[in-house]
Short mmCIF file of C-alpha atoms in Angstrom, two decimals:
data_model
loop_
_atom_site.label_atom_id
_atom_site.label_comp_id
_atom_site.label_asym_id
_atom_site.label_seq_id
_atom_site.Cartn_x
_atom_site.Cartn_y
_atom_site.Cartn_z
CA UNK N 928 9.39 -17.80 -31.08
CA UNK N 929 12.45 -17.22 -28.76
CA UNK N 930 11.82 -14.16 -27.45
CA UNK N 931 13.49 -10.65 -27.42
CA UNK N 932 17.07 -11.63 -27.22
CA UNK N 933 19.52 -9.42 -25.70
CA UNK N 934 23.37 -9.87 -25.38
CA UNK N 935 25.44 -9.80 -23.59
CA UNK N 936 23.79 -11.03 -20.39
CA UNK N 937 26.58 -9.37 -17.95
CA UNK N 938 29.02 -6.96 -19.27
CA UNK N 939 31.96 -5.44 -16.92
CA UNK N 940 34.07 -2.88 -18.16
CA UNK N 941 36.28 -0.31 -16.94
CA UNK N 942 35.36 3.57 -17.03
CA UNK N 943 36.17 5.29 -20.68
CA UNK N 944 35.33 2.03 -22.36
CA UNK N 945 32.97 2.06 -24.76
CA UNK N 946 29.77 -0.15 -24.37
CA UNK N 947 27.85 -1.94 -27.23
CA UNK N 948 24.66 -3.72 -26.11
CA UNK N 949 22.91 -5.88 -28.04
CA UNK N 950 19.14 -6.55 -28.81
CA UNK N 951 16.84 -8.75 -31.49
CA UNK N 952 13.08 -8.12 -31.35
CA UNK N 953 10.65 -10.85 -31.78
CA UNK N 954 10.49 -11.47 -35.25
CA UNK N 955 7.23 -9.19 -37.09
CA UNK N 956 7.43 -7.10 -34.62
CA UNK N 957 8.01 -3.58 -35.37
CA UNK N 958 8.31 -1.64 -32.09
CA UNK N 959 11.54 -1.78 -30.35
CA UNK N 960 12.48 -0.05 -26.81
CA UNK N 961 15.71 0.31 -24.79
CA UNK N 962 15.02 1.01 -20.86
CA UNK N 963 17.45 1.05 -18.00
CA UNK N 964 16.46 0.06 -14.23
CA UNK N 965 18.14 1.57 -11.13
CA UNK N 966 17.51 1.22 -7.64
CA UNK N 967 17.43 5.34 -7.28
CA UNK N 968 15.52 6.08 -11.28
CA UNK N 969 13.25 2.78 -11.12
CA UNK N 970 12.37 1.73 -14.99
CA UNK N 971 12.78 4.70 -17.90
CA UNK N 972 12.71 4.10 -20.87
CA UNK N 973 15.44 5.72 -22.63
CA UNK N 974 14.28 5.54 -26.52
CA UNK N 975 12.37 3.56 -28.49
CA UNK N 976 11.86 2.94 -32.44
CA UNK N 977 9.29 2.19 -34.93
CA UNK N 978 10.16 0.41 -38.11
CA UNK N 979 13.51 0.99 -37.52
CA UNK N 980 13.54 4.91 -37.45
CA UNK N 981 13.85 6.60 -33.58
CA UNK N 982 10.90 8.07 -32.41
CA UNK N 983 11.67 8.92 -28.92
CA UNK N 984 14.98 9.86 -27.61
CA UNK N 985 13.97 12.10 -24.90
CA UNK N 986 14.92 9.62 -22.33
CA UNK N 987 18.62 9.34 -23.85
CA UNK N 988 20.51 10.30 -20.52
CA UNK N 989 23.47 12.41 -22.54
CA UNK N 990 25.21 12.70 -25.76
CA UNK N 991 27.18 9.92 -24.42
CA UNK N 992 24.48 7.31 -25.31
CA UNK N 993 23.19 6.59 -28.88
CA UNK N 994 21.04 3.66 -29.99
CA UNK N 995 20.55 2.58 -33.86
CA UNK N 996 18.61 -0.42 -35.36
CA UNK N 997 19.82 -1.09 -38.95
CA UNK N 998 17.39 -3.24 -39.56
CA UNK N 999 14.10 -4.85 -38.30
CA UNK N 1000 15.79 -7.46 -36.35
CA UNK N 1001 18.55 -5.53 -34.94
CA UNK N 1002 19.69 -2.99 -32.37
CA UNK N 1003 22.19 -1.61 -30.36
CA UNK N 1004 22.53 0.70 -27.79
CA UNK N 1005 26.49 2.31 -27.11
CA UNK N 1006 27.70 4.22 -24.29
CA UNK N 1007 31.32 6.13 -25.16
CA UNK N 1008 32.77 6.66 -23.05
CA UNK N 1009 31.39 4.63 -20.15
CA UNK N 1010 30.84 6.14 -16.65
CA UNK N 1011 30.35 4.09 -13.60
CA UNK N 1012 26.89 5.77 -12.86
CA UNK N 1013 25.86 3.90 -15.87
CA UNK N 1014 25.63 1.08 -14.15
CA UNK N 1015 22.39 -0.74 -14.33
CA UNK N 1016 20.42 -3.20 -15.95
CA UNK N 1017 19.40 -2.97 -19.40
CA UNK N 1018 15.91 -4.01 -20.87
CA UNK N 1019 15.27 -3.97 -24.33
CA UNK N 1020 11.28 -4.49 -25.38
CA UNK N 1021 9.35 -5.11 -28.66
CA UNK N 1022 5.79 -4.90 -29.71
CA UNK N 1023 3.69 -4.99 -32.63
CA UNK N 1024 1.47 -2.39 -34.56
CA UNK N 1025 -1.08 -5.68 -34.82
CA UNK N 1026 -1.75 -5.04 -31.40
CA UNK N 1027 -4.84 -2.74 -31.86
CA UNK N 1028 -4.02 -0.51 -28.98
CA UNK N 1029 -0.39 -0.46 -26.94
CA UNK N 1030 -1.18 -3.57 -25.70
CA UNK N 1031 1.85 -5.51 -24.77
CA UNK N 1032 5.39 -5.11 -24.65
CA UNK N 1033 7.32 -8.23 -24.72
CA UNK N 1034 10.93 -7.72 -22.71
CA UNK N 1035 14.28 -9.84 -23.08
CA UNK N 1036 16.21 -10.51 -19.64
CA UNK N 1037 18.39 -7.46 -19.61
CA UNK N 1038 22.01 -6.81 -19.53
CA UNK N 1039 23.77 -6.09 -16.33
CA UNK N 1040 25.76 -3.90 -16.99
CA UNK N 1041 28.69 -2.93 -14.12
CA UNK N 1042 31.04 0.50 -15.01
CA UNK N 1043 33.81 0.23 -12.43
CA UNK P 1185 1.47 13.62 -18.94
CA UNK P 1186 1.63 10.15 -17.43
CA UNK P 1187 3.02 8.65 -14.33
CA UNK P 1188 2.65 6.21 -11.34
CA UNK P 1189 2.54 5.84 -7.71
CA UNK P 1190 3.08 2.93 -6.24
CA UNK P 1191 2.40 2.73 -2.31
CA UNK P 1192 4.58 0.42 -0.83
CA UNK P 1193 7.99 -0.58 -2.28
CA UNK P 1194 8.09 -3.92 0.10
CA UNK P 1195 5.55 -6.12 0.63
CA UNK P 1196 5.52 -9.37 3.18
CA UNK P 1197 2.54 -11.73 3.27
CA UNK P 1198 1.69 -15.29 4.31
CA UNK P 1199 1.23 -18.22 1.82
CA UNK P 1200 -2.40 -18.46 1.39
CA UNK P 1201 -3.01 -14.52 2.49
CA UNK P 1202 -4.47 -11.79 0.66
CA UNK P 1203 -1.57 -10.28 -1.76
CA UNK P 1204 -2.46 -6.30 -2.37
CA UNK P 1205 -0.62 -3.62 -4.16
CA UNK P 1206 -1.56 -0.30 -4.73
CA UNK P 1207 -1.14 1.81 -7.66
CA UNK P 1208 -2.21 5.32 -8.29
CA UNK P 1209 -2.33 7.31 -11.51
CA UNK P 1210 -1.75 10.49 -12.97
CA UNK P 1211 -3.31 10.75 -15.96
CA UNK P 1212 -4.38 14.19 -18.19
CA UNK P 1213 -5.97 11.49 -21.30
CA UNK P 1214 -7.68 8.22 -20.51
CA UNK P 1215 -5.26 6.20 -19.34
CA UNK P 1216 -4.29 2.53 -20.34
CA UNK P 1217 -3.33 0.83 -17.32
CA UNK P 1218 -1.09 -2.46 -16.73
CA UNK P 1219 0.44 -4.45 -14.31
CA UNK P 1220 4.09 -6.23 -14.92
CA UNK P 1221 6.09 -9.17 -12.82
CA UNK P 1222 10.41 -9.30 -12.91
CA UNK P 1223 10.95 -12.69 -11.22
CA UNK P 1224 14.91 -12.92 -10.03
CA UNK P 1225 17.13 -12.28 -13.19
CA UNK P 1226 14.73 -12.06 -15.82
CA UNK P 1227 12.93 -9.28 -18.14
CA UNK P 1228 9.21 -8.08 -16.93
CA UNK P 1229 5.81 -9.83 -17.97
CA UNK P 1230 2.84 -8.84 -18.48
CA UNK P 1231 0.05 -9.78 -15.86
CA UNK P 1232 -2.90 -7.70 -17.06
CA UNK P 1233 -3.90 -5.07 -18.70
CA UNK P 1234 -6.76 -2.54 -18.59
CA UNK P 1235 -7.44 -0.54 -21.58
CA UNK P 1236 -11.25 0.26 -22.33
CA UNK P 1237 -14.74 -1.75 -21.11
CA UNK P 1238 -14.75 -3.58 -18.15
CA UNK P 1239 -12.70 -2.33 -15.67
CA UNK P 1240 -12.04 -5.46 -13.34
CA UNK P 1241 -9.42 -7.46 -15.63
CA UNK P 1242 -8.33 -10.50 -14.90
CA UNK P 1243 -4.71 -11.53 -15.53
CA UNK P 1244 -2.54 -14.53 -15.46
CA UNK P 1245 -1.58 -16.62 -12.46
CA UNK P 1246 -4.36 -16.06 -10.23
CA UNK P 1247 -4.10 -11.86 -10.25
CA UNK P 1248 -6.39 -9.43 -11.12
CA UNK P 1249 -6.93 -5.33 -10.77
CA UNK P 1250 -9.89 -2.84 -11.07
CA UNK P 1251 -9.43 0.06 -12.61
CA UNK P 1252 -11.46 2.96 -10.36
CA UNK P 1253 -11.27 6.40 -12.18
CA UNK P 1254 -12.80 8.21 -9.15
CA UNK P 1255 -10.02 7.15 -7.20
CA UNK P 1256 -7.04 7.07 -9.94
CA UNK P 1257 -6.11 3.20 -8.70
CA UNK P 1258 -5.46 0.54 -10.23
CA UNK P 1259 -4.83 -1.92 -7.26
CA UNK P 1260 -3.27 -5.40 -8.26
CA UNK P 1261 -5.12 -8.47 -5.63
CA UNK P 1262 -4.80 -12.25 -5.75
CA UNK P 1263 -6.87 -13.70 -3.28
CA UNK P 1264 -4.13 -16.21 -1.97
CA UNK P 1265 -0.67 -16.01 -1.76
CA UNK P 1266 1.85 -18.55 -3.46
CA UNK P 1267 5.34 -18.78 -2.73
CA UNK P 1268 5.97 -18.52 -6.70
CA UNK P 1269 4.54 -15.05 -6.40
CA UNK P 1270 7.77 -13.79 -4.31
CA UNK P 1271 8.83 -10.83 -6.99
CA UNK P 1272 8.88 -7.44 -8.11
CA UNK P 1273 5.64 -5.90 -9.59
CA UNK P 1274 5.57 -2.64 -11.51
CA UNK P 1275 2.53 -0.85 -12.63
CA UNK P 1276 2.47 1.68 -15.59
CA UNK P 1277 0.73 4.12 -17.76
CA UNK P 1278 0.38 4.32 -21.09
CA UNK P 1279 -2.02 7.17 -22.88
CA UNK P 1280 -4.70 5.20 -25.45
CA UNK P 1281 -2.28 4.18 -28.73
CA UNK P 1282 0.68 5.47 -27.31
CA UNK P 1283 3.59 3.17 -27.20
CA UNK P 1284 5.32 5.10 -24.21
CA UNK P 1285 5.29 3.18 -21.00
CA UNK P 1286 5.22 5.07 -17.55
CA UNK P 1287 6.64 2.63 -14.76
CA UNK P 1288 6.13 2.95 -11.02
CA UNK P 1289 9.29 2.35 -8.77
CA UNK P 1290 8.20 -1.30 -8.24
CA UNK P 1291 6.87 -3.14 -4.95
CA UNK P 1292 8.79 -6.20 -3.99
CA UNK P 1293 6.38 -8.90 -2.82
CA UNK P 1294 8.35 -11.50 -0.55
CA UNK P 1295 6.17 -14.77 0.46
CA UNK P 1296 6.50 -16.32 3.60
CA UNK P 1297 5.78 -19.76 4.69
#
């Protein structure tokens, strides 16, 4: 399996622009997750889905971020308009209900993301 | 609620030394407990994981923890020190079938020759 695939790798933008990250889960899995590391906030996980419906947004920063996943193999989190304090990496994670218990969360390698 | 404490956000040890990191837990359910590595540039992996039963795991690449409820730790060890082992370590809190993960600020473990 390749992995949790995320795209873009590095995005730069300018502030006001909006921001479309990109994320595909390891295939049967049915958990996905969105987190953003800082240096200041550390990891937080900002929402996360089961069988494509949101379960968790409480970690959504503002109304400025919103996350959908059309489909099991699919997801995006947008930021519109952009804001240089968004600036940070950007994990997106996957897991599987076959796991008996919360077992493991498999991560792609982020998207750095710079707001200037 | 869930979080993490992790004592230490820089670590420096010789190749061949003891590597220790210490994580404490706040927990109000039995906690799950586990232990991640970011090398340079890349997403987190898992190293171990404690859940329920024994409560010394062992993990991949040499590592292991014990989970000590008395004392709310979950300390990370390998008992020597590679340079492949220069990275950041996170330890986090889950409660039992909960898919919410509660990360630590990290401790960056540098390896010196």
């Amino acid at each position: 399996d390749a992995g949790v695939i995320q795209s873009p790798r590095h995005e730069v933008t300018e502030m006001g622009q909006e921001v479309t990250l990109r994320c595909k889960p390891i295939s049967g899995h049915d958990y996905l997750f969105w987190y953003r590391q800082t240096m200041m906030r550390g990891l937080e996980l900002l929402i996360y889905f089961n069988n494509n419906v949101p379960i968790d947004d409480s970690g959504m920063p503002e109304d400025r971020f919103s996350a959908k996943m059309p489909n099991a193999s699919f997801s995006t989190l947008k930021i519109q308009p952009s804001e240089p304090r968004d600036s940070a990496v950007y994990f997106c994670a996957s897991s599987s209900r076959t796991f008996a218990t919360n077992e493991k969360q498999f991560f792609g390698s982020g998207t750095q993301l710079s707001v200037l | 609620a869930q979080s993490v404490t992790q004592l230490g956000s820089h670590v420096s040890v010789s190749e061949g030394a003891l590597v220790l990191l210490r994580c404490n837990y706040s927990s109000s359910v039995p906690p799950y407990l586990f232990w991640y590595v970011q090398y340079p540039n890349q997403g987190l992996q898992l190293l171990l994981k404690y859940t329920t039963g024994a409560t010394l795991v062992k993990g991949i690449n040499g590592f292991e923890a014990e989970f000590k409820k008395s004392e709310t730790s979950f300390h990370l060890t390998k008992p020597s020190a590679h340079m492949s082992d220069a990275a950041e370590y996170f330890c986090a809190v889950s409660p039992p079938n909960d898919y919410k993960l509660s990360f630590g600020a990290g401790t960056t473990v540098t390896v010196r020759a």
